[in-house]
PDB file of C-alpha atoms in Angstrom:
ATOM      1  CA  MET A  21       1.391 -28.531  10.527  1.00  0.00           C
ATOM      2  CA  PRO A  22       3.047 -28.013  13.606  1.00  0.00           C
ATOM      3  CA  PHE A  23       3.617 -24.031  14.909  1.00  0.00           C
ATOM      4  CA  SER A  24       7.378 -24.556  15.000  1.00  0.00           C
ATOM      5  CA  GLU A  25       7.045 -25.192  11.483  1.00  0.00           C
ATOM      6  CA  LEU A  26       5.028 -22.279  10.339  1.00  0.00           C
ATOM      7  CA  PHE A  27       7.702 -19.965  11.761  1.00  0.00           C
ATOM      8  CA  ASP A  28      10.393 -21.660   9.616  1.00  0.00           C
ATOM      9  CA  ASN A  29       9.101 -21.756   6.655  1.00  0.00           C
ATOM     10  CA  GLU A  30       7.819 -18.279   6.871  1.00  0.00           C
ATOM     11  CA  PHE A  31      11.410 -18.098   7.381  1.00  0.00           C
ATOM     12  CA  LYS A  32      12.591 -19.863   4.775  1.00  0.00           C
ATOM     13  CA  GLN A  33      10.223 -17.588   2.548  1.00  0.00           C
ATOM     14  CA  ARG A  34      11.303 -14.819   3.284  1.00  0.00           C
ATOM     15  CA  ASN A  35      15.105 -15.991   2.109  1.00  0.00           C
ATOM     16  CA  ARG A  36      14.467 -17.338  -0.979  1.00  0.00           C
ATOM     17  CA  GLY A  37      12.733 -13.648  -1.507  1.00  0.00           C
ATOM     18  CA  HIS A  38      15.822 -12.102   0.079  1.00  0.00           C
ATOM     19  CA  PHE A  39      17.800 -14.205  -2.432  1.00  0.00           C
ATOM     20  CA  SER A  40      16.356 -12.730  -5.398  1.00  0.00           C
ATOM     21  CA  ALA A  41      16.283  -9.477  -4.773  1.00  0.00           C
ATOM     22  CA  ILE A  42      19.716 -10.305  -4.685  1.00  0.00           C
ATOM     23  CA  VAL A  43      19.854 -11.946  -7.491  1.00  0.00           C
ATOM     24  CA  ARG A  44      17.722  -9.276 -10.097  1.00  0.00           C
ATOM     25  CA  VAL A  45      20.412  -6.872  -9.048  1.00  0.00           C
ATOM     26  CA  ALA A  46      23.203  -8.637 -10.224  1.00  0.00           C
ATOM     27  CA  PHE A  47      21.073  -9.994 -13.627  1.00  0.00           C
ATOM     28  CA  ALA A  48      20.529  -5.549 -13.387  1.00  0.00           C
ATOM     29  CA  ASP A  49      23.538  -5.189 -16.464  1.00  0.00           C
ATOM     30  CA  GLY A  50      22.514  -8.699 -17.779  1.00  0.00           C
ATOM     31  CA  LYS A  51      24.966 -10.644 -16.790  1.00  0.00           C
ATOM     32  CA  ILE A  52      26.883 -12.260 -13.221  1.00  0.00           C
ATOM     33  CA  SER A  53      30.337 -11.666 -13.152  1.00  0.00           C
ATOM     34  CA  PRO A  54      32.276 -14.080 -11.588  1.00  0.00           C
ATOM     35  CA  GLU A  55      32.094 -11.213  -8.300  1.00  0.00           C
ATOM     36  CA  GLU A  56      29.024 -11.627  -8.901  1.00  0.00           C
ATOM     37  CA  GLN A  57      28.612 -15.101  -8.264  1.00  0.00           C
ATOM     38  CA  GLU A  58      31.084 -15.988  -5.482  1.00  0.00           C
ATOM     39  CA  PHE A  59      28.745 -13.040  -3.752  1.00  0.00           C
ATOM     40  CA  LEU A  60      25.522 -14.866  -4.723  1.00  0.00           C
ATOM     41  CA  ASN A  61      27.589 -18.091  -3.776  1.00  0.00           C
ATOM     42  CA  LYS A  62      28.302 -16.492  -0.354  1.00  0.00           C
ATOM     43  CA  ILE A  63      25.045 -15.017   0.208  1.00  0.00           C
ATOM     44  CA  SER A  64      23.027 -18.642  -0.732  1.00  0.00           C
ATOM     45  CA  SER A  65      25.093 -19.839   1.795  1.00  0.00           C
ATOM     46  CA  THR A  66      24.275 -17.196   4.590  1.00  0.00           C
ATOM     47  CA  LEU A  67      20.643 -17.117   3.985  1.00  0.00           C
ATOM     48  CA  GLN A  68      20.580 -21.173   3.531  1.00  0.00           C
ATOM     49  CA  ILE A  69      19.359 -21.771   0.364  1.00  0.00           C
ATOM     50  CA  SER A  70      19.571 -24.909  -1.466  1.00  0.00           C
ATOM     51  CA  GLU A  71      21.265 -26.025  -4.317  1.00  0.00           C
ATOM     52  CA  ASP A  72      17.863 -26.474  -5.783  1.00  0.00           C
ATOM     53  CA  GLU A  73      16.725 -23.523  -4.702  1.00  0.00           C
ATOM     54  CA  TYR A  74      19.942 -21.472  -5.878  1.00  0.00           C
ATOM     55  CA  LYS A  75      19.612 -22.595  -9.247  1.00  0.00           C
ATOM     56  CA  GLU A  76      15.354 -22.006  -9.419  1.00  0.00           C
ATOM     57  CA  ILE A  77      16.189 -18.531  -9.083  1.00  0.00           C
ATOM     58  CA  LEU A  78      18.914 -17.756 -11.446  1.00  0.00           C
ATOM     59  CA  LYS A  79      16.224 -19.647 -13.113  1.00  0.00           C
ATOM     60  CA  ASP A  80      13.526 -16.266 -12.466  1.00  0.00           C
ATOM     61  CA  PRO A  81      14.661 -14.220 -10.361  1.00  0.00           C
ATOM     62  CA  TRP A  82      11.310 -12.648 -10.145  1.00  0.00           C
ATOM     63  CA  LYS A  83       9.458 -15.789  -9.479  1.00  0.00           C
ATOM     64  CA  HIS A  84       9.417 -14.921  -5.370  1.00  0.00           C
ATOM     65  CA  PRO A  85       8.507 -12.291  -4.017  1.00  0.00           C
ATOM     66  CA  ILE A  86      10.113  -9.008  -1.754  1.00  0.00           C
ATOM     67  CA  ASN A  87       8.664  -9.718   1.566  1.00  0.00           C
ATOM     68  CA  PRO A  88      10.065  -6.397   2.617  1.00  0.00           C
ATOM     69  CA  PRO A  89      10.652  -7.150   7.186  1.00  0.00           C
ATOM     70  CA  TYR A  90       8.058  -5.077   9.662  1.00  0.00           C
ATOM     71  CA  LEU A  91      11.191  -3.643  12.136  1.00  0.00           C
ATOM     72  CA  TYR A  92      13.732  -0.510  10.270  1.00  0.00           C
ATOM     73  CA  THR A  93      17.199  -2.663  11.052  1.00  0.00           C
ATOM     74  CA  GLN A  94      16.912  -5.218   9.383  1.00  0.00           C
ATOM     75  CA  ARG A  95      15.272  -3.258   6.691  1.00  0.00           C
ATOM     76  CA  LEU A  96      19.223  -1.474   6.305  1.00  0.00           C
ATOM     77  CA  GLU A  97      20.053  -4.818   6.486  1.00  0.00           C
ATOM     78  CA  ARG A  98      18.698  -6.376   3.452  1.00  0.00           C
ATOM     79  CA  LEU A  99      19.804  -2.816   2.268  1.00  0.00           C
ATOM     80  CA  TYR A 100      23.107  -4.055   3.087  1.00  0.00           C
ATOM     81  CA  ASP A 101      23.119  -7.245   1.096  1.00  0.00           C
ATOM     82  CA  LEU A 102      21.705  -5.207  -1.937  1.00  0.00           C
ATOM     83  CA  ALA A 103      24.018  -3.137  -2.289  1.00  0.00           C
ATOM     84  CA  ARG A 104      27.044  -5.326  -1.714  1.00  0.00           C
ATOM     85  CA  MET A 105      25.883  -6.564  -5.155  1.00  0.00           C
ATOM     86  CA  VAL A 106      25.808  -3.484  -6.468  1.00  0.00           C
ATOM     87  CA  HIS A 107      28.900  -2.578  -6.044  1.00  0.00           C
ATOM     88  CA  VAL A 108      31.270  -6.057  -6.625  1.00  0.00           C
ATOM     89  CA  ASP A 109      31.073  -5.310  -9.716  1.00  0.00           C
ATOM     90  CA  HIS A 110      33.526  -2.511  -8.874  1.00  0.00           C
ATOM     91  CA  HIS A 111      31.350  -0.345 -11.082  1.00  0.00           C
ATOM     92  CA  LEU A 112      27.692   1.291 -10.559  1.00  0.00           C
ATOM     93  CA  GLY A 113      26.150   1.044 -13.817  1.00  0.00           C
ATOM     94  CA  ASP A 114      23.163   3.377 -14.128  1.00  0.00           C
ATOM     95  CA  LEU A 115      20.679  -0.365 -14.436  1.00  0.00           C
ATOM     96  CA  GLN A 116      21.907  -1.868 -11.323  1.00  0.00           C
ATOM     97  CA  GLU A 117      21.524   1.529  -9.457  1.00  0.00           C
ATOM     98  CA  VAL A 118      17.955   2.204 -11.003  1.00  0.00           C
ATOM     99  CA  MET A 119      17.167  -1.218 -10.058  1.00  0.00           C
ATOM    100  CA  LEU A 120      18.456  -0.568  -6.219  1.00  0.00           C
ATOM    101  CA  ARG A 121      16.205   1.993  -5.960  1.00  0.00           C
ATOM    102  CA  ARG A 122      13.315   0.142  -7.202  1.00  0.00           C
ATOM    103  CA  MET A 123      14.529  -2.777  -4.869  1.00  0.00           C
ATOM    104  CA  GLY A 124      14.370   0.086  -1.859  1.00  0.00           C
ATOM    105  CA  LEU A 125      11.035   0.866  -2.256  1.00  0.00           C
ATOM    106  CA  ALA A 126      10.153  -2.765  -2.369  1.00  0.00           C
ATOM    107  CA  LEU A 127      11.664  -2.720   0.944  1.00  0.00           C
ATOM    108  CA  GLY A 128       9.590  -0.141   1.871  1.00  0.00           C
ATOM    109  CA  PHE A 129      11.495   2.682   2.375  1.00  0.00           C
ATOM    110  CA  THR A 130      10.004   6.129   0.720  1.00  0.00           C
ATOM    111  CA  PRO A 131      10.162   7.411  -2.827  1.00  0.00           C
ATOM    112  CA  GLY A 132      10.855  10.898  -1.247  1.00  0.00           C
ATOM    113  CA  ASN A 133      13.497   8.886   0.790  1.00  0.00           C
ATOM    114  CA  VAL A 134      14.460   6.162  -1.355  1.00  0.00           C
ATOM    115  CA  ASN A 135      17.571   8.041  -3.477  1.00  0.00           C
ATOM    116  CA  TYR A 136      19.313   9.403  -0.768  1.00  0.00           C
ATOM    117  CA  ILE A 137      19.128   6.385   1.571  1.00  0.00           C
ATOM    118  CA  VAL A 138      20.424   4.091  -1.376  1.00  0.00           C
ATOM    119  CA  ALA A 139      23.259   7.095  -1.818  1.00  0.00           C
ATOM    120  CA  LYS A 140      24.559   7.153   1.593  1.00  0.00           C
ATOM    121  CA  ALA A 141      23.761   3.147   1.314  1.00  0.00           C
ATOM    122  CA  LEU A 142      26.346   2.754  -1.844  1.00  0.00           C
ATOM    123  CA  SER A 143      28.447   5.411  -0.427  1.00  0.00           C
ATOM    124  CA  LEU A 144      28.922   3.790   3.448  1.00  0.00           C
ATOM    125  CA  VAL A 145      29.702   0.646   0.667  1.00  0.00           C
ATOM    126  CA  ASP A 146      32.060   1.973  -1.281  1.00  0.00           C
ATOM    127  CA  LYS A 147      34.453   2.165   2.514  1.00  0.00           C
ATOM    128  CA  LYS A 148      33.644  -1.091   3.430  1.00  0.00           C
ATOM    129  CA  VAL A 149      31.979  -1.133   6.447  1.00  0.00           C
ATOM    130  CA  ASP A 150      30.357  -3.866   8.421  1.00  0.00           C
ATOM    131  CA  LEU A 151      26.700  -4.833   8.491  1.00  0.00           C
ATOM    132  CA  ASP A 152      26.821  -2.575  11.659  1.00  0.00           C
ATOM    133  CA  THR A 153      28.529   0.997  10.653  1.00  0.00           C
ATOM    134  CA  PHE A 154      26.391   0.799   8.137  1.00  0.00           C
ATOM    135  CA  VAL A 155      23.394   0.212  10.321  1.00  0.00           C
ATOM    136  CA  PHE A 156      24.091   2.484  12.831  1.00  0.00           C
ATOM    137  CA  GLU A 157      25.336   5.428   9.860  1.00  0.00           C
ATOM    138  CA  MET A 158      21.432   4.755   8.170  1.00  0.00           C
ATOM    139  CA  GLU A 159      20.332   4.492  11.944  1.00  0.00           C
ATOM    140  CA  ASN A 160      22.607   8.004  12.811  1.00  0.00           C
ATOM    141  CA  MET A 161      22.090   9.912   9.002  1.00  0.00           C
ATOM    142  CA  ASN A 162      19.845  12.490  10.101  1.00  0.00           C
ATOM    143  CA  LYS A 163      21.299  13.448  13.376  1.00  0.00           C
TER     144      LYS A 163
END
């Protein structure tokens, strides 16, 4: 296997894990709404998820592990996608918020601050901020 394929494979595996985490949040309330489906279609394209991978992940989203990024900014970017999925329903079900906290822990946020981070993330997404604003606000929320 060429060296370049090693990184490409790791990148795809990380994207599959991230997409499966988003699908888990979507399924937390037991169904996928049309708005959630539209969001999943859009994010799968962004993450370069093939049609076959898409179907496989929808069938069993717990099959792929969540691989937390090393960089804090990348964790925030993933949290942004997850929070947008919770928000796309236009109602925040308890199970979805609980699932978002679990995903936050899986992304590497500490148990001591995950509730605060998730609450801040959801409030920013509710204001419909873009990714850059989201990351800036999250990185500077304690200043």
